[in-house]
Amino acid sequence: MTTTRRSPADLSAAVAGTTREVVRLGVRSGLRVSRTYPTDVADLWSCWTDPARLVRWLGRPEGDRREGAELRLVMGAAAQQPPDADATTGFARLRVVHCDPPHRLTVRWAWEDEEPSLVDLRLRPVDADPERTELVLEHLVLDEPAARGYGAGWEDLLLRLDAAVIGSDPGFADLEAALAPHWQDEATPYPLPEVTGGDGEPATLCTRRWVAASPGAVWECVSSGPALERWYATTAQVDPRVGGTFRCTFDQGAATGEVRRCAAPYELAVSWRWDGTGTASLMTLTLEPQQRDGRPGTLVTWREEGVTGNAVGYAAGLHAHLAGLARAATGLTSRDTRWYADFVLAHSALRGRYADPFAS
């Protein structure tokens, strides 16, 4: 490996190539960082999974790396020393939760004496260009100070991954210290969904979010099948009038219902149930024009009544879907990696608040 001395201007250019975000939800936080690399997906995947390449920028894996297995990731100076089975510091304990080569890797992460968290990595070609790959890394279920610290740390490592891809050393003396200020912006706070009822009775769920779009723009996202497929369901059909049909398919099954109330562009209520079940719930979306900091927008309230089963999991999904609706209404493609992160954060925070009787 060659070492090239790089200037502060080089660092500024490298930092400009990173997108970063800290999201706060209740007492839980998560971070999201992404970069684009000048190589194909398979080569970048190899940098994460080939021990000889991984040790050059992240650390030395010790143990079984198959899905479901547990291993240690020895990092820092310790990674350059001979393996020491008796070591008690300098490594993270990992468990491989999901592995889909060469596109996705999810691991349970526990650094020394920290509470376990979740790291989710996704790789995909950029604009169908096989020689450029977008990497999106999300580290979830952290407290906010840890999220900020991990943000700078992961960005440090991903810049070193840049060097590993092209076969050189990054040449920066202390990347993490230089990057830390970029993670000090105020975290984006989102309200936690409310869960009432339960304890053997159907629950009511409610979540709200302000969206920087008009009620008409939000309404467009909820009142047609093609629009719903951008952020909500795999396939969708909706006839936005009282008595109109509603049908959506998801990874976990299909749901069918009927429009109960429709007042475009301010309210849509649908009674629906999962296929094969006898219990229906009532989903109501209300859209209220509201300005924030002089900016026009819409306060979206999503309410579900008559929910049975795991209300916490259902509420976490509701939160993730509303986040997707907010992105779709502002022109972003939303059925992407973000749903998973939004769901995990919400589920963790809700389990802390509604540990009994809702969690399961």
Short mmCIF file of C-alpha atoms in Angstrom, two decimals:
data_model
loop_
_atom_site.label_atom_id
_atom_site.label_comp_id
_atom_site.label_asym_id
_atom_site.label_seq_id
_atom_site.Cartn_x
_atom_site.Cartn_y
_atom_site.Cartn_z
CA MET A 1 0.00 0.00 0.00
CA THR A 2 1.30 3.45 -0.86
CA THR A 3 0.90 6.50 1.35
CA THR A 4 0.04 9.86 -0.17
CA ARG A 5 0.16 13.04 1.88
CA ARG A 6 -3.22 14.75 1.60
CA SER A 7 -4.06 18.36 2.41
CA PRO A 8 -7.00 19.89 4.35
CA ALA A 9 -8.49 20.76 0.96
CA ASP A 10 -8.43 17.05 0.07
CA LEU A 11 -10.25 16.31 3.32
CA SER A 12 -12.86 18.97 2.55
CA ALA A 13 -13.47 17.42 -0.86
CA ALA A 14 -13.79 13.95 0.66
CA VAL A 15 -16.20 15.18 3.33
CA ALA A 16 -18.32 16.88 0.67
CA GLY A 17 -18.85 13.46 -0.91
CA THR A 18 -20.61 12.11 2.19
CA THR A 19 -24.25 12.46 3.18
CA ARG A 20 -24.94 12.14 6.90
CA GLU A 21 -27.93 12.26 9.23
CA VAL A 22 -28.72 11.66 12.89
CA VAL A 23 -32.35 10.79 13.65
CA ARG A 24 -33.76 10.95 17.17
CA LEU A 25 -36.91 9.05 18.15
CA GLY A 26 -37.87 9.07 21.82
CA VAL A 27 -34.79 8.01 23.77
CA ARG A 28 -33.32 6.18 20.77
CA SER A 29 -31.20 7.53 17.95
CA GLY A 30 -29.65 6.27 14.78
CA LEU A 31 -27.27 7.50 12.13
CA ARG A 32 -27.19 7.19 8.38
CA VAL A 33 -24.11 7.82 6.27
CA SER A 34 -23.63 7.21 2.56
CA ARG A 35 -20.85 7.52 0.00
CA THR A 36 -20.26 6.55 -3.62
CA TYR A 37 -17.21 4.46 -4.54
CA PRO A 38 -15.47 4.13 -7.95
CA THR A 39 -15.86 0.37 -8.20
CA ASP A 40 -18.48 -2.29 -8.82
CA VAL A 41 -20.74 -3.81 -6.17
CA ALA A 42 -18.87 -7.13 -6.02
CA ASP A 43 -15.52 -5.45 -5.43
CA LEU A 44 -16.89 -3.19 -2.68
CA TRP A 45 -18.60 -6.18 -1.06
CA SER A 46 -15.23 -7.93 -1.03
CA CYS A 47 -13.77 -5.02 0.97
CA TRP A 48 -16.32 -5.84 3.70
CA THR A 49 -16.17 -9.63 3.61
CA ASP A 50 -12.62 -10.63 2.60
CA PRO A 51 -10.59 -10.68 5.85
CA ALA A 52 -7.39 -9.70 4.02
CA ARG A 53 -9.06 -6.53 2.69
CA LEU A 54 -11.21 -5.81 5.75
CA VAL A 55 -8.23 -5.59 8.09
CA ARG A 56 -6.70 -2.83 5.95
CA TRP A 57 -9.42 -0.33 6.82
CA LEU A 58 -11.84 -1.66 9.48
CA GLY A 59 -10.53 -4.55 11.54
CA ARG A 60 -9.73 -8.25 11.78
CA PRO A 61 -12.70 -10.66 11.97
CA GLU A 62 -12.28 -13.67 14.25
CA GLY A 63 -14.84 -16.47 14.10
CA ASP A 64 -17.61 -17.79 11.88
CA ARG A 65 -18.94 -15.15 9.47
CA ARG A 66 -22.01 -17.05 8.26
CA GLU A 67 -25.57 -15.80 8.87
CA GLY A 68 -26.61 -16.46 12.47
CA ALA A 69 -23.01 -16.89 13.62
CA GLU A 70 -21.19 -14.82 16.23
CA LEU A 71 -17.69 -13.41 15.87
CA ARG A 72 -15.32 -10.72 17.11
CA LEU A 73 -14.12 -7.75 15.09
CA VAL A 74 -10.75 -6.62 16.44
CA MET A 75 -10.15 -2.95 15.61
CA GLY A 76 -7.48 -0.28 15.88
CA ALA A 77 -3.91 -1.12 16.84
CA ALA A 78 -5.01 -4.51 18.22
CA ALA A 79 -5.97 -5.60 14.69
CA GLN A 80 -2.31 -5.38 13.67
CA GLN A 81 -1.20 -7.67 16.53
CA PRO A 82 -1.38 -11.49 16.70
CA PRO A 83 -4.81 -12.81 17.74
CA ASP A 84 -5.34 -12.90 21.52
CA ALA A 85 -8.32 -14.99 22.62
CA ASP A 86 -8.01 -13.60 26.17
CA ALA A 87 -8.23 -9.92 25.15
CA THR A 88 -11.05 -7.99 26.84
CA THR A 89 -10.83 -4.67 24.95
CA GLY A 90 -10.34 -3.41 21.42
CA PHE A 91 -13.06 -5.41 19.70
CA ALA A 92 -16.78 -5.50 18.93
CA ARG A 93 -18.91 -8.61 19.35
CA LEU A 94 -20.97 -9.24 16.22
CA ARG A 95 -23.76 -11.57 15.21
CA VAL A 96 -24.68 -11.84 11.53
CA VAL A 97 -28.43 -11.16 11.36
CA HIS A 98 -28.85 -11.09 7.58
CA CYS A 99 -26.51 -11.60 4.65
CA ASP A 100 -27.55 -11.16 1.01
CA PRO A 101 -24.33 -11.08 -1.08
CA PRO A 102 -23.31 -8.75 -2.57
CA HIS A 103 -25.96 -6.20 -1.62
CA ARG A 104 -26.86 -6.29 2.07
CA LEU A 105 -25.27 -7.19 5.40
CA THR A 106 -26.94 -6.66 8.80
CA VAL A 107 -25.13 -7.37 12.07
CA ARG A 108 -25.89 -7.06 15.76
CA TRP A 109 -23.08 -4.89 17.14
CA ALA A 110 -21.83 -4.67 20.74
CA TRP A 111 -18.64 -2.69 21.40
CA GLU A 112 -16.98 -3.79 24.65
CA ASP A 113 -19.45 -2.93 27.45
CA GLU A 114 -22.04 -1.08 25.31
CA GLU A 115 -25.64 -2.17 24.88
CA PRO A 116 -26.16 -4.05 21.59
CA SER A 117 -27.11 -2.03 18.51
CA LEU A 118 -27.72 -2.83 14.85
CA VAL A 119 -25.56 -2.02 11.81
CA ASP A 120 -27.18 -2.32 8.39
CA LEU A 121 -25.09 -2.04 5.20
CA ARG A 122 -26.50 -1.83 1.67
CA LEU A 123 -24.71 -1.59 -1.67
CA ARG A 124 -26.25 -0.75 -5.04
CA PRO A 125 -25.06 0.47 -8.46
CA VAL A 126 -25.34 4.20 -9.09
CA ASP A 127 -27.71 5.02 -11.96
CA ALA A 128 -27.15 1.56 -13.46
CA ASP A 129 -23.41 2.31 -13.78
CA PRO A 130 -21.65 -0.96 -12.86
CA GLU A 131 -18.40 0.88 -12.10
CA ARG A 132 -19.89 3.11 -9.37
CA THR A 133 -21.48 1.83 -6.16
CA GLU A 134 -23.50 3.66 -3.53
CA LEU A 135 -22.91 2.50 0.03
CA VAL A 136 -25.55 3.27 2.67
CA LEU A 137 -24.72 2.43 6.29
CA GLU A 138 -27.20 2.80 9.14
CA HIS A 139 -26.29 2.28 12.80
CA LEU A 140 -29.48 2.04 14.84
CA VAL A 141 -30.78 1.87 18.41
CA LEU A 142 -28.20 4.13 20.05
CA ASP A 143 -28.47 7.00 22.50
CA GLU A 144 -27.90 10.38 20.84
CA PRO A 145 -24.31 11.05 22.05
CA ALA A 146 -23.33 7.57 20.86
CA ALA A 147 -24.98 8.19 17.48
CA ARG A 148 -22.94 11.37 16.97
CA GLY A 149 -19.72 9.67 18.07
CA TYR A 150 -20.35 6.66 15.88
CA GLY A 151 -21.22 8.98 13.00
CA ALA A 152 -17.77 10.56 12.98
CA GLY A 153 -16.17 7.17 13.55
CA TRP A 154 -17.99 5.47 10.68
CA GLU A 155 -17.29 8.37 8.34
CA ASP A 156 -13.60 8.10 9.26
CA LEU A 157 -13.68 4.40 8.39
CA LEU A 158 -15.61 4.91 5.15
CA LEU A 159 -13.01 7.43 3.99
CA ARG A 160 -10.36 4.83 4.78
CA LEU A 161 -12.43 2.38 2.74
CA ASP A 162 -12.04 4.85 -0.14
CA ALA A 163 -8.31 4.30 0.14
CA ALA A 164 -8.68 0.52 0.37
CA VAL A 165 -10.69 0.51 -2.87
CA ILE A 166 -7.99 2.39 -4.79
CA GLY A 167 -5.08 0.73 -2.96
CA SER A 168 -3.63 3.67 -1.04
CA ASP A 169 -3.59 5.08 2.48
CA PRO A 170 -5.87 8.08 3.18
CA GLY A 171 -2.94 10.07 4.59
CA PHE A 172 -4.97 12.07 7.12
CA ALA A 173 -3.51 12.29 10.62
CA ASP A 174 -6.75 12.18 12.63
CA LEU A 175 -9.82 11.78 10.48
CA GLU A 176 -12.31 11.20 13.28
CA ALA A 177 -11.38 14.42 15.10
CA ALA A 178 -11.65 16.38 11.86
CA LEU A 179 -15.04 14.86 11.05
CA ALA A 180 -16.66 15.21 14.49
CA PRO A 181 -17.89 18.81 13.92
CA HIS A 182 -19.85 17.66 10.88
CA TRP A 183 -21.99 15.51 13.19
CA GLN A 184 -22.90 18.29 15.64
CA ASP A 185 -25.92 19.69 13.79
CA GLU A 186 -29.20 19.31 15.66
CA ALA A 187 -30.62 15.83 15.26
CA THR A 188 -33.94 15.60 13.46
CA PRO A 189 -36.56 14.88 16.17
CA TYR A 190 -39.61 12.87 15.21
CA PRO A 191 -42.54 12.25 17.58
CA LEU A 192 -43.05 8.75 18.89
CA PRO A 193 -46.32 7.05 17.87
CA GLU A 194 -48.97 6.90 20.60
CA VAL A 195 -50.44 3.53 21.60
CA THR A 196 -53.60 3.32 23.72
CA GLY A 197 -55.83 0.43 24.71
CA GLY A 198 -54.49 -3.09 24.47
CA ASP A 199 -54.38 -5.44 27.48
CA GLY A 200 -56.60 -7.91 25.64
CA GLU A 201 -58.62 -5.21 23.88
CA PRO A 202 -58.04 -3.71 20.40
CA ALA A 203 -55.50 -0.89 20.45
CA THR A 204 -55.58 2.56 18.88
CA LEU A 205 -52.41 3.93 17.30
CA CYS A 206 -51.70 7.50 16.28
CA THR A 207 -48.65 9.16 14.74
CA ARG A 208 -48.10 12.66 13.33
CA ARG A 209 -45.52 14.38 11.18
CA TRP A 210 -45.17 17.77 9.56
CA VAL A 211 -44.40 17.53 5.84
CA ALA A 212 -42.93 20.32 3.72
CA ALA A 213 -45.57 19.88 1.02
CA SER A 214 -49.13 21.08 0.42
CA PRO A 215 -52.17 18.97 1.38
CA GLY A 216 -52.74 18.48 -2.34
CA ALA A 217 -49.25 17.03 -2.85
CA VAL A 218 -49.68 14.69 0.13
CA TRP A 219 -53.14 13.70 -1.09
CA GLU A 220 -51.70 12.69 -4.46
CA CYS A 221 -49.45 10.22 -2.62
CA VAL A 222 -52.31 8.47 -0.79
CA SER A 223 -55.15 8.49 -3.31
CA SER A 224 -53.86 6.40 -6.23
CA GLY A 225 -52.35 2.95 -6.61
CA PRO A 226 -49.19 3.99 -8.50
CA ALA A 227 -48.48 6.71 -5.93
CA LEU A 228 -48.93 4.28 -3.01
CA GLU A 229 -46.48 1.89 -4.68
CA ARG A 230 -43.78 4.58 -4.45
CA TRP A 231 -43.72 4.52 -0.64
CA TYR A 232 -46.28 2.15 0.93
CA ALA A 233 -46.98 -1.17 -0.79
CA THR A 234 -45.56 -3.52 -3.40
CA THR A 235 -48.78 -3.26 -5.40
CA ALA A 236 -51.74 -1.02 -4.62
CA GLN A 237 -55.25 -0.22 -5.85
CA VAL A 238 -57.47 2.47 -4.36
CA ASP A 239 -60.70 4.09 -5.55
CA PRO A 240 -60.85 7.38 -3.55
CA ARG A 241 -64.60 7.67 -3.01
CA VAL A 242 -66.95 6.41 -0.31
CA GLY A 243 -67.52 2.71 -0.95
CA GLY A 244 -64.44 2.50 -3.19
CA THR A 245 -62.12 -0.50 -2.99
CA PHE A 246 -58.70 -0.56 -1.34
CA ARG A 247 -56.22 -3.40 -1.90
CA CYS A 248 -52.48 -3.59 -1.23
CA THR A 249 -49.86 -6.32 -1.21
CA PHE A 250 -46.81 -6.26 1.07
CA ASP A 251 -43.91 -8.59 1.71
CA GLN A 252 -45.87 -10.18 4.57
CA GLY A 253 -49.20 -10.59 2.74
CA ALA A 254 -52.15 -8.76 1.20
CA ALA A 255 -54.86 -6.52 2.65
CA THR A 256 -58.30 -5.57 1.36
CA GLY A 257 -60.68 -2.84 2.46
CA GLU A 258 -63.26 -0.19 1.63
CA VAL A 259 -63.15 3.60 1.69
CA ARG A 260 -65.40 4.87 4.52
CA ARG A 261 -64.80 8.62 4.32
CA CYS A 262 -63.22 10.74 1.60
CA ALA A 263 -62.88 14.53 1.64
CA ALA A 264 -60.12 15.43 -0.81
CA PRO A 265 -57.53 16.67 -0.04
CA TYR A 266 -57.99 16.61 3.74
CA GLU A 267 -59.26 13.21 4.93
CA LEU A 268 -59.23 9.57 3.81
CA ALA A 269 -60.57 6.77 6.02
CA VAL A 270 -60.36 3.09 5.03
CA SER A 271 -61.67 0.02 6.85
CA TRP A 272 -59.31 -2.85 5.99
CA ARG A 273 -58.10 -6.27 7.08
CA TRP A 274 -55.36 -8.72 6.23
CA ASP A 275 -56.57 -11.43 3.86
CA GLY A 276 -57.58 -14.54 5.78
CA THR A 277 -58.34 -12.71 9.04
CA GLY A 278 -61.71 -11.70 10.45
CA THR A 279 -60.65 -8.51 12.23
CA ALA A 280 -60.78 -5.15 10.47
CA SER A 281 -59.16 -1.92 11.59
CA LEU A 282 -59.97 1.65 10.58
CA MET A 283 -57.14 3.69 9.06
CA THR A 284 -57.69 7.46 8.97
CA LEU A 285 -55.35 9.99 7.38
CA THR A 286 -56.04 13.68 8.03
CA LEU A 287 -54.12 16.47 6.28
CA GLU A 288 -54.08 19.92 7.88
CA PRO A 289 -52.38 22.95 6.25
CA GLN A 290 -49.76 24.26 8.67
CA GLN A 291 -46.80 26.62 8.43
CA ARG A 292 -43.53 26.11 10.28
CA ASP A 293 -40.83 28.76 10.43
CA GLY A 294 -42.66 30.61 7.67
CA ARG A 295 -42.67 27.56 5.40
CA PRO A 296 -45.97 26.17 4.08
CA GLY A 297 -46.64 22.52 4.70
CA THR A 298 -49.04 19.90 6.04
CA LEU A 299 -49.51 18.26 9.42
CA VAL A 300 -50.30 14.62 8.64
CA THR A 301 -52.06 12.55 11.30
CA TRP A 302 -52.28 8.79 10.76
CA ARG A 303 -54.65 6.95 13.10
CA GLU A 304 -55.40 3.22 13.26
CA GLU A 305 -58.30 1.95 15.40
CA GLY A 306 -59.16 -1.64 16.27
CA VAL A 307 -55.61 -3.02 16.04
CA THR A 308 -55.13 -6.51 17.48
CA GLY A 309 -51.93 -8.50 18.00
CA ASN A 310 -48.53 -6.85 18.41
CA ALA A 311 -49.48 -3.18 18.72
CA VAL A 312 -45.87 -2.07 19.22
CA GLY A 313 -44.72 -3.71 15.99
CA TYR A 314 -47.74 -2.31 14.18
CA ALA A 315 -47.07 1.20 15.53
CA ALA A 316 -43.42 1.00 14.47
CA GLY A 317 -44.52 0.09 10.95
CA LEU A 318 -46.97 3.01 10.98
CA HIS A 319 -44.15 5.38 11.91
CA ALA A 320 -41.93 4.02 9.13
CA HIS A 321 -44.71 4.33 6.55
CA LEU A 322 -45.43 7.93 7.56
CA ALA A 323 -41.75 8.74 7.14
CA GLY A 324 -41.96 7.23 3.66
CA LEU A 325 -45.04 9.32 2.87
CA ALA A 326 -43.17 12.46 3.94
CA ARG A 327 -40.31 11.65 1.58
CA ALA A 328 -42.65 10.79 -1.30
CA ALA A 329 -44.63 14.01 -0.89
CA THR A 330 -41.43 16.05 -1.18
CA GLY A 331 -40.37 14.28 -4.37
CA LEU A 332 -38.11 11.52 -3.06
CA THR A 333 -38.31 7.83 -3.94
CA SER A 334 -39.21 6.23 -0.67
CA ARG A 335 -39.51 2.44 -0.80
CA ASP A 336 -35.79 2.17 -0.08
CA THR A 337 -33.45 1.36 2.79
CA ARG A 338 -34.98 4.02 5.02
CA TRP A 339 -38.11 2.01 5.92
CA TYR A 340 -36.04 -0.58 7.76
CA ALA A 341 -34.13 2.03 9.77
CA ASP A 342 -37.30 3.95 10.66
CA PHE A 343 -39.00 0.73 11.77
CA VAL A 344 -36.09 -0.48 13.94
CA LEU A 345 -35.74 2.88 15.71
CA ALA A 346 -39.47 3.17 16.35
CA HIS A 347 -39.79 -0.42 17.55
CA SER A 348 -36.91 -0.04 20.00
CA ALA A 349 -38.22 3.26 21.39
CA LEU A 350 -41.79 1.96 21.67
CA ARG A 351 -40.72 -1.18 23.50
CA GLY A 352 -39.04 1.08 26.05
CA ARG A 353 -42.20 3.13 26.55
CA TYR A 354 -44.82 0.38 26.24
CA ALA A 355 -42.91 -2.56 27.67
CA ASP A 356 -46.15 -4.06 28.99
CA PRO A 357 -48.72 -5.02 27.80
CA PHE A 358 -48.00 -4.14 24.17
CA ALA A 359 -44.52 -5.50 23.47
CA SER A 360 -44.13 -9.03 22.23
#
